[in-house]
Amino acid sequence: MCGIVGYIGDKQAQSILLNCLKRLEYRGYDSCGIAVGGSSVGVYKDAVRVETLGQASPRFNGTVGVGHTRWATHGAPTQVNAHPHLDCTGNIAVVHNGVITNFEQLKRQLTGEGHNFVSETDTEVIPHLIEKYYDGSLEKAVDAALRDLEGSYAIIVLMGGRPELIIARKDSPLIVGVGDRGNFIASDVPAILAYTGRVIYLEDGDIGVITQKNIKISRDGKRVDREEHKILWSVEDAQKAGYEHFMLKEIHEQPRVIRNTLGEYTRVVDLAAGSSLIGEAGMESMLMLASGTSYNAALVGKYIIEELLSIPVMVELSSEFDYYKRILARSVTIAITQSGETADTLKAMKKAQEAGCRVVAVTNVVGSTASRIANQTIYTRAGPEISVAATKSFVAQLMVLYWLAMTYPKADARRSAALFTELRQMPSKVQQVLDNENAIMGHAEYLSKYDNVFFIGRGINFPVALEGALKLKEISYIHAEGLAGGEMKHHTLAVLSQRTPVIALLAKDDTYGAMLTNIKEIKARGAPVIALAGDGEEAIEELADFVINVPRVDAVFSPVVNIVALQLLAYYTAKKRGCPIDFPRNLAKSVTVE
Ligand code: F6R
């Protein structure tokens, strides 16, 4: 997704902008650019990586500027389509994240009025509109331009000769980083973490005027106060710390992430007093909304919560929720989103609220849009997740779901007490999986030679099969499909052969026997089987071609150890195939468009 940055202060802007853009690279992009303001505006942009841009760019003198990483939507990833975009005079530069839906009509109109367009982008109408309305006040011109726009935007506007940046947002995230000797603007926190941890989140409809010393935010012409948040992530959290990829570092962080996330809630939830993570005593049903990996976490949550609380849980894809005609207004709704900015999930949350549901956000980003829309927010403590492929956030989401179920007053007290003891052992169980990395690497080398891989699981491991396939597919580009073991006979047996390995997830629960039968059916069709099973499962060692051993745990926790093994498997398979693991093609970390 596009990323935007801005800086105004007492230092040269160019190197700060490039540094911030580097930290936005993880969102995915195909071109980038900067504009630095002095008496005029200097612009350099191209369809290159940020590092190359920095090397090739002329040196601009100025202490105010904007930068952009573009993820092409309107027009190919070319130099001319890259941001910043300029007006006819070349003195107004705009960086934009979002989509202007009425840009064609505006472009026709502005062209008729004599404006000259050079790019195919929707964004270019914005500087031209500002130019049209400019009458001495940049803020007023931006305000007038925004009234003509339909769609979504987070923008930063720079004008030569003016020591200010004008910013605005609607349905796209934008933050202001408060510095001691200058201020920063960015799409998200990691971009500016090296400079400041004090952050203000803009809300939809806000317009800001940012100078070196002042931050003025208004809405509908009236000044508003926006709370400043302290971000506890450190710069090191957002760096690779010697690992080859962010994904590998984040996989290895998981024991700590589990401890941090659980630690957070052991403090706030007083079990003896009977308080729960969600303050809803008479919950009769639950609705969960999420996308991608977070959706798979929600599906695992369905099995956890239905087992422990005996209430029905519906899990829906955020992107489909808009098409549903009937919603149970009394369902407590849990919206799970790592970034807290996924457009589909934000829209689904609003729809659930309009239908009368109380919405609890489970998110990793303090102050994110989801946290501000929700009636209640539960934070995961995964730290910044930079790799596009989500790993530690998934496990942190599971921890919240376990905790939420186990502390709920209706939960079976004896079962919960036994599970608590085991939950506290999860960091060391996950560490044991990580210690088995070398063996998993060997299986990854084997897998890397295939073009189609299936993952199967039943019960609580069905969504883990979905997530294992999602992970392998997105970073290795191998076609991978996850499915419920029971579905094989309904379709997928038809395509099995020696060229289609199947990864079977075993847990010692009521699915075990049926999974063994699945493995036999698969073997009978000649497909190789890699089984994921608790240590010392002899029956499986005889049946499967290969076994990846994971520590024995209560079946309700098997998703935690299984997914960590599957994350490593995906990682090393992608590495063997030479894929750009942290930045898979065509994908973005934060999906802020529908
Ligand atoms: C996959 C992945 C995506 C996200 C999805 C939702 O590894 O990261 O599928 O899970 O885009 O993102 P959030 O959780 O930020 O709403």
Coordinates of C-alpha atoms and ligand atoms in Angstrom, one line a residue:
M1 CA 0.0 0.0 0.0
C2 CA 1.2 3.5 -0.6
G3 CA 3.1 5.1 2.3
I4 CA 3.6 8.9 2.9
V5 CA 5.9 10.8 5.0
G6 CA 6.6 14.5 5.8
Y7 CA 9.0 16.5 7.8
I8 CA 9.3 20.1 8.9
G9 CA 12.0 21.1 11.4
D10 CA 15.5 22.6 11.8
K11 CA 17.4 19.8 9.9
Q12 CA 17.9 19.1 6.2
A13 CA 14.7 17.3 5.2
Q14 CA 16.1 15.1 2.4
S15 CA 18.0 12.5 4.4
I16 CA 15.2 12.3 7.0
L17 CA 12.6 11.7 4.3
L18 CA 14.6 9.0 2.7
N19 CA 15.2 7.4 6.1
C20 CA 11.5 7.4 6.9
L21 CA 10.7 6.0 3.4
K22 CA 13.1 3.1 4.0
R23 CA 11.1 2.2 7.1
L24 CA 7.9 2.2 5.1
E25 CA 9.3 -0.2 2.5
Y26 CA 7.7 -3.1 4.3
R27 CA 4.2 -1.9 3.2
G28 CA 5.1 -2.9 -0.3
Y29 CA 5.7 -0.4 -3.2
D30 CA 6.9 -0.2 -6.8
S31 CA 8.1 3.4 -7.0
C32 CA 9.0 6.3 -4.7
G33 CA 9.8 10.0 -4.6
I34 CA 10.5 13.0 -2.5
A35 CA 9.9 16.8 -2.7
V36 CA 11.9 19.3 -0.6
G37 CA 10.7 22.8 -0.1
G38 CA 12.8 26.0 -0.1
S39 CA 12.0 29.1 -2.1
S40 CA 10.8 26.6 -4.7
V41 CA 10.1 22.8 -4.7
G42 CA 12.7 20.3 -5.7
V43 CA 11.3 16.9 -6.8
Y44 CA 12.9 13.6 -7.5
K45 CA 11.0 10.4 -8.1
D46 CA 11.3 7.1 -10.0
A47 CA 10.2 3.5 -10.3
V48 CA 13.1 2.3 -8.1
R49 CA 13.9 1.2 -4.5
V50 CA 14.3 3.9 -1.9
E51 CA 18.0 3.2 -1.7
T52 CA 18.5 3.8 -5.4
L53 CA 16.4 7.0 -5.2
G54 CA 18.7 8.3 -2.5
Q55 CA 21.8 7.6 -4.5
A56 CA 20.5 9.0 -7.7
S57 CA 18.7 12.1 -6.4
P58 CA 20.3 15.6 -6.6
R59 CA 20.9 17.2 -3.2
F60 CA 18.0 19.5 -2.3
N61 CA 18.5 22.2 0.3
G62 CA 15.5 22.7 2.6
T63 CA 14.1 21.8 6.0
V64 CA 10.6 20.9 4.9
G65 CA 9.6 18.1 2.6
V66 CA 7.3 15.1 1.7
G67 CA 8.0 11.6 0.5
H68 CA 6.0 8.7 -0.9
T69 CA 6.2 5.0 -1.7
R70 CA 3.7 4.1 -4.4
W71 CA 1.8 0.8 -4.8
A72 CA 0.3 1.3 -8.3
T73 CA -3.4 1.4 -8.7
H74 CA -4.1 4.1 -11.4
G75 CA -1.4 3.8 -14.0
A76 CA 1.7 1.6 -14.3
P77 CA 4.6 1.9 -11.9
T78 CA 6.6 4.5 -13.9
Q79 CA 8.6 7.6 -13.1
V80 CA 5.8 10.0 -14.2
N81 CA 3.2 8.2 -12.2
A82 CA 5.3 8.2 -9.0
H83 CA 4.5 10.8 -6.3
P84 CA 4.9 13.6 -5.4
H85 CA 2.5 15.1 -8.0
L86 CA 2.7 18.8 -8.9
D87 CA 0.4 21.5 -10.1
C88 CA 1.1 23.5 -13.4
T89 CA 3.5 25.9 -11.7
G90 CA 5.5 23.1 -10.1
N91 CA 5.3 24.8 -6.8
I92 CA 2.7 22.7 -5.1
A93 CA 3.6 19.1 -4.3
V94 CA 1.2 16.5 -3.0
V95 CA 1.7 12.9 -1.7
H96 CA -1.4 10.8 -1.4
N97 CA -2.5 7.4 -0.1
G98 CA -6.0 6.3 -1.0
V99 CA -8.1 6.4 -4.1
I100 CA -9.9 9.4 -5.6
T101 CA -13.0 7.8 -7.2
N102 CA -14.2 10.9 -9.2
F103 CA -10.8 11.8 -10.6
E104 CA -11.8 11.3 -14.2
Q105 CA -14.6 13.8 -14.1
L106 CA -12.4 16.3 -12.1
K107 CA -9.5 15.8 -14.6
R108 CA -11.8 16.6 -17.6
Q109 CA -13.1 19.7 -15.8
L110 CA -9.6 20.9 -14.9
T111 CA -8.3 20.2 -18.3
G112 CA -11.1 22.3 -19.8
E113 CA -10.0 25.1 -17.4
G114 CA -6.5 25.0 -18.9
H115 CA -4.7 22.6 -16.4
N116 CA -2.1 20.3 -17.9
F117 CA -1.9 16.7 -16.7
V118 CA 1.2 14.5 -17.2
S119 CA 0.4 11.3 -15.3
E120 CA -2.3 8.6 -15.4
T121 CA -2.9 8.9 -11.6
D122 CA -6.0 9.9 -9.7
T123 CA -3.8 11.9 -7.3
E124 CA -2.7 14.5 -9.8
V125 CA -6.1 16.2 -9.7
I126 CA -5.3 17.2 -6.1
P127 CA -2.4 19.7 -6.7
H128 CA -4.3 21.1 -9.6
L129 CA -7.4 21.7 -7.5
I130 CA -5.3 23.3 -4.8
E131 CA -3.7 25.6 -7.5
K132 CA -7.1 26.5 -8.7
Y133 CA -8.3 27.5 -5.2
Y134 CA -5.1 29.1 -3.9
D135 CA -5.7 32.7 -2.9
G136 CA -2.9 33.3 -0.3
S137 CA -3.9 30.6 2.2
L138 CA -2.7 27.1 1.5
E139 CA -4.9 25.6 4.2
K140 CA -8.0 27.2 2.7
A141 CA -7.1 26.1 -0.8
V142 CA -6.6 22.5 0.4
D143 CA -9.9 22.6 2.3
A144 CA -11.7 23.8 -0.9
A145 CA -10.0 21.1 -3.0
L146 CA -11.0 18.4 -0.5
R147 CA -14.6 19.4 -0.9
D148 CA -14.4 18.4 -4.6
L149 CA -12.9 15.0 -3.9
E150 CA -14.7 11.7 -3.5
G151 CA -13.0 8.6 -2.3
S152 CA -10.3 8.1 0.3
Y153 CA -7.2 10.0 1.1
A154 CA -4.4 10.8 3.4
I155 CA -2.4 13.7 1.9
I156 CA 0.5 16.0 2.7
V157 CA 0.8 19.2 0.7
L158 CA 4.0 21.2 0.4
M159 CA 4.2 24.6 -1.3
G160 CA 7.5 26.3 -2.2
G161 CA 8.2 29.4 -0.1
R162 CA 5.8 28.3 2.7
P163 CA 7.2 26.9 6.0
E164 CA 4.3 24.6 6.6
L165 CA 2.8 21.3 5.6
I166 CA -1.0 20.9 5.2
I167 CA -2.3 17.4 5.9
A168 CA -5.7 15.8 5.7
R169 CA -7.3 12.4 6.0
K170 CA -10.4 10.5 5.0
D171 CA -10.5 6.7 5.3
S172 CA -6.7 6.4 5.0
P173 CA -4.4 6.4 8.1
L174 CA -2.3 9.4 8.9
I175 CA -0.3 10.3 12.0
V176 CA 1.7 13.3 13.2
G177 CA 4.9 12.5 15.1
V178 CA 5.7 15.2 17.7
G179 CA 9.4 16.0 17.8
D180 CA 11.3 18.5 20.0
R181 CA 12.8 20.5 17.1
G182 CA 10.4 19.6 14.4
N183 CA 7.4 17.5 13.5
F184 CA 6.9 14.4 11.3
I185 CA 3.9 13.0 9.4
A186 CA 3.5 9.4 8.2
S187 CA 1.1 6.7 7.2
D188 CA 2.2 4.6 10.2
V189 CA 4.4 4.6 13.3
P190 CA 7.5 2.5 12.2
A191 CA 8.3 5.2 9.6
I192 CA 9.1 7.8 12.2
L193 CA 10.0 5.7 15.2
A194 CA 13.7 6.6 14.9
Y195 CA 12.8 10.2 15.5
T196 CA 9.9 10.2 18.0
G197 CA 7.6 8.0 19.9
R198 CA 5.0 10.7 20.5
V199 CA 2.2 10.3 18.1
I200 CA -1.1 12.0 17.3
Y201 CA -3.7 10.2 15.1
L202 CA -5.7 12.2 12.7
E203 CA -9.4 11.4 12.4
D204 CA -11.5 11.3 9.2
G205 CA -12.3 14.9 8.2
D206 CA -9.3 16.4 10.0
I207 CA -7.1 19.0 8.3
G208 CA -3.8 19.9 9.9
V209 CA -1.4 22.8 9.5
I210 CA 2.0 21.6 10.7
T211 CA 5.0 23.9 11.2
Q212 CA 8.3 23.3 13.0
K213 CA 6.8 24.4 16.3
N214 CA 3.1 24.0 15.9
I215 CA 0.5 21.4 15.2
K216 CA -3.0 22.8 14.4
I217 CA -5.7 20.4 13.7
S218 CA -9.2 21.5 12.6
R219 CA -12.4 19.9 11.5
D220 CA -15.3 21.7 9.8
G221 CA -13.4 25.0 10.3
K222 CA -13.1 24.6 14.1
R223 CA -9.9 23.7 15.9
V224 CA -9.9 20.3 17.6
D225 CA -7.7 18.7 20.2
R226 CA -6.3 15.3 19.4
E227 CA -4.8 13.2 22.1
E228 CA -1.0 12.4 22.0
H229 CA -0.1 8.7 22.4
K230 CA 3.2 7.4 23.7
I231 CA 4.4 4.6 21.5
L232 CA 6.3 2.0 23.5
W233 CA 7.9 0.2 20.5
S234 CA 11.7 0.8 20.3
V235 CA 13.6 1.4 17.1
E236 CA 15.3 -2.0 17.5
D237 CA 11.8 -3.6 17.5
A238 CA 11.4 -2.3 13.9
Q239 CA 14.9 -3.5 12.8
K240 CA 16.2 -6.9 11.6
A241 CA 18.6 -7.4 14.6
G242 CA 20.9 -9.6 12.5
Y243 CA 18.3 -11.8 11.0
E244 CA 18.2 -12.1 7.2
H245 CA 14.6 -11.2 7.0
F246 CA 12.0 -9.5 9.2
M247 CA 9.8 -12.6 8.9
L248 CA 12.4 -14.9 10.4
K249 CA 13.1 -12.4 13.2
E250 CA 9.4 -12.1 13.9
I251 CA 8.9 -15.9 13.9
H252 CA 11.7 -16.1 16.5
E253 CA 10.2 -13.3 18.6
Q254 CA 7.1 -15.4 19.4
P255 CA 8.0 -16.8 22.8
R256 CA 8.5 -13.2 24.0
V257 CA 5.3 -12.0 22.2
I258 CA 3.3 -14.7 24.0
R259 CA 4.8 -13.7 27.3
N260 CA 4.1 -10.0 26.7
T261 CA 0.6 -10.5 25.5
L262 CA -0.3 -12.8 28.3
G263 CA 1.5 -10.6 30.8
E264 CA -0.6 -7.7 29.8
Y265 CA -3.8 -9.5 30.6
T266 CA -2.7 -11.2 33.8
R267 CA -2.3 -7.7 35.1
V268 CA -5.6 -6.3 34.0
V269 CA -7.8 -9.3 34.6
D270 CA -8.3 -10.1 38.2
L271 CA -9.4 -13.7 38.1
A272 CA -10.2 -13.9 41.7
A273 CA -12.6 -11.0 41.4
G274 CA -14.2 -12.8 38.4
S275 CA -13.6 -10.0 35.9
S276 CA -13.1 -10.9 32.3
L277 CA -11.4 -9.4 29.3
I278 CA -14.6 -8.4 27.7
G279 CA -17.0 -6.8 30.1
E280 CA -20.1 -8.5 28.8
A281 CA -21.6 -10.9 31.3
G282 CA -24.6 -12.4 29.5
M283 CA -23.0 -13.0 26.1
E284 CA -25.2 -15.4 24.1
S285 CA -23.4 -15.4 20.8
M286 CA -20.3 -14.0 19.3
L287 CA -19.5 -12.6 15.8
M288 CA -15.9 -12.3 14.6
L289 CA -14.8 -10.2 11.7
A290 CA -11.4 -10.2 10.1
S291 CA -9.4 -10.6 6.9
G292 CA -6.5 -12.8 5.8
T293 CA -4.4 -14.2 8.6
S294 CA -6.5 -12.5 11.2
Y295 CA -9.5 -14.3 9.8
N296 CA -7.7 -17.6 10.3
A297 CA -7.0 -16.6 13.9
A298 CA -10.7 -15.8 14.3
L299 CA -11.6 -19.2 13.0
V300 CA -9.3 -20.9 15.6
G301 CA -11.0 -18.6 18.1
K302 CA -14.4 -20.1 17.1
Y303 CA -13.2 -23.5 18.2
I304 CA -11.7 -22.2 21.5
I305 CA -14.7 -20.2 22.5
E306 CA -17.3 -22.7 21.5
E307 CA -15.5 -25.4 23.5
L308 CA -14.9 -23.3 26.6
L309 CA -18.0 -21.1 26.6
S310 CA -20.6 -23.2 24.8
I311 CA -22.0 -20.2 22.9
P312 CA -22.3 -20.1 19.1
V313 CA -19.5 -18.1 17.3
M314 CA -19.9 -16.9 13.7
V315 CA -16.7 -15.9 11.9
E316 CA -17.1 -13.8 8.8
L317 CA -14.7 -12.4 6.3
S318 CA -14.8 -8.6 6.6
S319 CA -14.9 -8.2 2.8
E320 CA -18.1 -10.3 2.6
F321 CA -19.8 -8.8 5.6
D322 CA -21.1 -5.9 3.6
Y323 CA -23.3 -8.2 1.5
Y324 CA -25.0 -9.9 4.4
K325 CA -28.6 -8.9 4.9
R326 CA -29.3 -10.1 8.5
I327 CA -27.0 -9.6 11.5
L328 CA -27.7 -10.7 15.0
A329 CA -27.8 -7.4 16.8
R330 CA -27.1 -9.0 20.2
S331 CA -23.9 -10.7 19.2
V332 CA -20.8 -9.3 20.8
T333 CA -18.6 -8.6 17.9
I334 CA -14.8 -9.1 17.9
A335 CA -13.0 -7.4 15.0
I336 CA -9.4 -8.8 14.7
T337 CA -6.9 -6.7 12.8
Q338 CA -3.2 -6.5 13.3
S339 CA -2.8 -3.1 11.7
G340 CA -6.1 -1.7 12.8
E341 CA -6.3 -0.1 9.4
T342 CA -7.7 -2.8 7.1
A343 CA -10.4 -1.0 5.1
D344 CA -12.6 -4.1 4.8
T345 CA -12.5 -4.7 8.6
L346 CA -13.2 -1.1 9.5
K347 CA -16.2 -1.0 7.2
A348 CA -17.5 -4.3 8.7
M349 CA -17.0 -2.9 12.2
K350 CA -19.1 0.1 11.4
K351 CA -21.8 -2.0 9.8
A352 CA -22.0 -4.2 12.9
Q353 CA -22.2 -1.2 15.2
E354 CA -25.0 0.2 13.0
A355 CA -26.9 -3.1 13.5
G356 CA -26.6 -2.6 17.3
C357 CA -23.6 -4.8 18.0
R358 CA -21.0 -3.9 20.6
V359 CA -17.7 -4.1 18.8
V360 CA -14.4 -5.1 20.5
A361 CA -11.3 -4.6 18.5
V362 CA -8.3 -6.9 18.9
T363 CA -5.4 -5.0 17.3
N364 CA -1.7 -4.6 17.6
V365 CA -1.4 -0.9 16.9
V366 CA -2.2 1.6 19.7
G367 CA -4.4 4.4 18.5
S368 CA -5.1 2.7 15.1
T369 CA -8.4 3.5 13.4
A370 CA -9.9 0.2 14.6
S371 CA -9.2 1.1 18.2
R372 CA -10.9 4.5 17.8
I373 CA -14.0 3.0 16.1
A374 CA -14.4 0.2 18.5
N375 CA -16.5 0.2 21.7
Q376 CA -13.6 -1.5 23.5
T377 CA -10.0 -2.3 22.4
I378 CA -7.9 -5.2 23.4
Y379 CA -4.3 -4.8 22.4
T380 CA -2.0 -7.7 21.3
R381 CA 1.6 -7.0 22.4
A382 CA 3.4 -8.3 19.3
G383 CA 5.5 -5.2 18.8
P384 CA 5.8 -3.8 15.3
E385 CA 5.2 -6.4 12.6
I386 CA 7.2 -5.4 9.6
S387 CA 7.2 -8.5 7.4
V388 CA 4.2 -8.5 5.0
A389 CA 3.5 -12.1 6.0
A390 CA 1.9 -12.0 9.4
T391 CA 3.4 -14.4 12.0
K392 CA 3.8 -13.1 15.5
S393 CA 0.6 -11.1 15.3
F394 CA -1.4 -14.4 14.6
V395 CA 0.0 -16.1 17.7
A396 CA -0.6 -12.9 19.8
Q397 CA -4.2 -12.9 18.5
L398 CA -4.6 -16.5 19.6
M399 CA -3.3 -15.6 23.0
V400 CA -6.0 -12.9 23.4
L401 CA -8.6 -15.4 22.3
Y402 CA -7.5 -18.0 24.7
W403 CA -7.4 -15.5 27.5
L404 CA -10.7 -14.0 26.6
A405 CA -12.4 -17.5 26.6
M406 CA -10.6 -18.8 29.8
T407 CA -11.4 -15.7 31.9
Y408 CA -15.0 -15.4 30.9
P409 CA -17.3 -16.1 33.8
K410 CA -19.2 -18.8 32.0
A411 CA -16.1 -20.8 31.2
D412 CA -15.8 -24.3 32.7
A413 CA -13.7 -23.4 35.8
R414 CA -11.9 -26.7 36.1
R415 CA -11.0 -27.0 32.4
S416 CA -9.9 -23.4 32.4
A417 CA -7.6 -23.9 35.5
A418 CA -5.9 -26.8 33.8
L419 CA -5.5 -24.9 30.6
F420 CA -4.0 -21.9 32.4
T421 CA -1.1 -24.0 33.7
E422 CA -0.4 -25.1 30.2
L423 CA -0.9 -21.7 28.6
R424 CA 1.9 -20.4 30.7
Q425 CA 4.2 -23.0 29.2
M426 CA 3.5 -21.9 25.6
P427 CA 6.6 -19.7 25.3
S428 CA 8.8 -22.7 26.1
K429 CA 6.8 -25.0 23.8
V430 CA 7.1 -22.5 21.0
Q431 CA 10.9 -22.3 21.7
Q432 CA 11.1 -26.1 21.3
V433 CA 9.6 -25.7 17.8
L434 CA 12.1 -23.0 17.0
D435 CA 14.9 -25.2 18.2
N436 CA 13.8 -27.8 15.6
E437 CA 14.5 -25.3 12.8
N438 CA 17.2 -27.3 11.1
A439 CA 14.9 -30.3 10.7
I440 CA 12.1 -28.1 9.2
M441 CA 14.7 -26.6 6.8
G442 CA 15.2 -30.1 5.4
H443 CA 11.5 -30.5 4.8
A444 CA 11.3 -27.1 3.2
E445 CA 14.0 -28.0 0.7
Y446 CA 11.9 -31.0 -0.3
L447 CA 8.8 -28.9 -0.6
S448 CA 10.4 -26.2 -2.7
K449 CA 10.6 -28.5 -5.7
Y450 CA 6.8 -28.8 -6.0
D451 CA 4.2 -26.5 -7.6
N452 CA 1.1 -27.5 -5.7
V453 CA 0.8 -28.3 -2.0
F454 CA -2.2 -29.1 0.1
F455 CA -2.6 -28.6 3.9
I456 CA -5.3 -30.6 5.8
G457 CA -6.5 -30.4 9.4
R458 CA -9.7 -31.1 11.2
G459 CA -11.4 -29.3 14.1
I460 CA -9.3 -26.6 15.6
N461 CA -6.5 -27.4 13.2
F462 CA -8.6 -26.8 10.1
P463 CA -8.0 -23.1 10.3
V464 CA -4.3 -23.8 11.0
A465 CA -4.2 -25.7 7.7
L466 CA -5.7 -22.6 6.0
E467 CA -3.1 -20.4 7.6
G468 CA -0.3 -22.8 6.7
A469 CA -1.3 -22.7 3.1
L470 CA -1.8 -18.9 3.1
K471 CA 1.7 -18.5 4.5
L472 CA 3.4 -20.8 2.0
K473 CA 1.4 -19.4 -1.0
E474 CA 2.1 -15.7 -0.2
I475 CA 5.8 -15.9 0.2
S476 CA 7.0 -18.9 -1.9
Y477 CA 4.4 -18.4 -4.8
I478 CA 3.7 -22.2 -4.7
H479 CA 0.1 -22.8 -5.2
A480 CA -1.1 -24.0 -1.8
E481 CA -4.6 -24.8 -0.6
G482 CA -5.8 -25.5 2.9
L483 CA -8.8 -27.6 3.6
A484 CA -10.7 -29.6 6.1
G485 CA -9.6 -33.2 6.1
G486 CA -13.2 -34.3 5.6
E487 CA -13.5 -32.4 2.4
M488 CA -10.7 -34.3 0.5
K489 CA -13.1 -37.0 -0.6
H490 CA -15.6 -34.4 -1.9
H491 CA -13.1 -32.9 -4.5
T492 CA -9.4 -32.8 -3.9
L493 CA -8.7 -36.5 -4.0
A494 CA -9.3 -36.0 -7.8
V495 CA -6.0 -34.0 -8.2
L496 CA -3.7 -35.9 -5.9
S497 CA -0.6 -37.5 -7.4
Q498 CA 3.1 -38.0 -6.7
R499 CA 3.5 -34.3 -7.6
T500 CA 1.1 -33.0 -4.9
P501 CA 2.5 -33.3 -1.3
V502 CA 0.0 -33.0 1.5
I503 CA 0.8 -31.6 4.9
A504 CA -1.4 -33.2 7.5
L505 CA -1.9 -31.6 10.9
L506 CA -2.5 -34.0 13.7
A507 CA -3.8 -33.4 17.2
K508 CA -4.7 -35.8 19.9
D509 CA -8.3 -35.0 20.0
D510 CA -11.5 -36.4 18.5
T511 CA -10.2 -35.7 15.0
Y512 CA -7.2 -38.0 15.4
G513 CA -8.7 -41.2 14.0
A514 CA -10.3 -39.4 11.0
M515 CA -7.0 -37.7 10.2
L516 CA -5.2 -41.1 10.2
T517 CA -7.8 -42.3 7.7
N518 CA -7.2 -39.2 5.6
I519 CA -3.5 -40.0 5.5
K520 CA -4.2 -43.5 4.3
E521 CA -6.5 -42.2 1.6
I522 CA -3.9 -39.8 0.4
K523 CA -1.1 -42.4 0.4
A524 CA -3.4 -44.7 -1.6
R525 CA -3.4 -42.0 -4.4
G526 CA 0.4 -41.8 -4.4
A527 CA 0.7 -38.4 -2.9
P528 CA 3.6 -37.8 -0.4
V529 CA 2.5 -36.9 3.2
I530 CA 4.3 -34.7 5.6
A531 CA 2.6 -35.1 9.0
L532 CA 2.9 -32.6 11.8
A533 CA 2.4 -34.4 15.0
G534 CA 3.2 -34.4 18.7
D535 CA 6.5 -36.1 19.7
G536 CA 6.5 -39.8 19.8
E537 CA 3.4 -40.5 17.7
E538 CA 4.4 -43.9 16.4
A539 CA 1.3 -44.6 14.4
I540 CA 2.0 -41.6 12.2
E541 CA 5.7 -42.3 11.8
E542 CA 4.7 -45.6 10.1
L543 CA 2.1 -44.0 7.8
A544 CA 3.6 -40.7 6.7
D545 CA 6.6 -40.2 4.4
F546 CA 8.0 -37.5 6.7
V547 CA 7.1 -36.3 10.2
I548 CA 7.7 -32.9 11.7
N549 CA 7.6 -33.3 15.4
V550 CA 6.1 -30.6 17.6
P551 CA 6.0 -30.6 21.4
R552 CA 3.0 -32.4 22.9
V553 CA 0.3 -30.0 24.2
D554 CA -3.4 -30.1 25.0
A555 CA -5.1 -30.2 21.6
V556 CA -6.7 -26.8 22.2
F557 CA -3.2 -25.3 22.1
S558 CA -2.0 -27.4 19.1
P559 CA -2.6 -24.5 16.7
V560 CA 0.1 -22.5 18.5
V561 CA 2.9 -25.1 18.1
N562 CA 1.7 -26.2 14.7
I563 CA 1.6 -22.8 13.1
V564 CA 5.1 -21.9 14.3
A565 CA 6.3 -25.0 12.5
L566 CA 4.4 -24.1 9.4
Q567 CA 5.7 -20.5 9.4
L568 CA 9.3 -21.9 9.4
L569 CA 8.4 -24.3 6.7
A570 CA 7.0 -21.5 4.5
Y571 CA 9.9 -19.3 5.3
Y572 CA 12.6 -21.8 4.4
T573 CA 10.7 -23.0 1.3
A574 CA 10.5 -19.4 0.0
K575 CA 14.1 -18.9 0.8
K576 CA 15.1 -22.0 -1.1
R577 CA 13.2 -20.7 -4.1
G578 CA 14.9 -17.3 -3.9
C579 CA 11.8 -15.3 -3.2
P580 CA 11.8 -11.7 -1.8
I581 CA 10.4 -13.0 1.5
D582 CA 9.6 -9.7 3.3
F583 CA 8.0 -8.1 0.3
P584 CA 6.0 -10.6 -1.6
R585 CA 4.9 -9.4 -5.0
N586 CA 1.6 -7.6 -5.3
L587 CA 1.0 -7.7 -1.6
A588 CA 1.0 -4.9 1.0
K589 CA 1.2 -4.9 4.7
S590 CA -1.6 -2.6 5.5
V591 CA -4.5 -2.9 3.1
T592 CA -6.3 0.5 3.4
V593 CA -8.4 0.2 0.2
E594 CA -11.5 -2.1 -0.2
Ligands
F6R1 C1 -1.0 -12.5 5.5 C2 -1.4 -11.2 5.9 C3 -2.7 -10.6 5.5 C4 -3.3 -9.8 6.7 C5 -4.6 -9.2 6.2 C6 -5.4 -8.5 7.4 O1 0.2 -12.9 6.0 O2 -0.6 -10.5 6.6 O3 -3.5 -11.6 5.0 O4 -3.6 -10.8 7.7 O5 -4.3 -8.2 5.3 O6 -4.6 -7.5 8.0 P1 -4.9 -7.0 9.4 O7 -4.7 -8.0 10.4 O8 -3.9 -5.8 9.6 O9 -6.3 -6.5 9.4

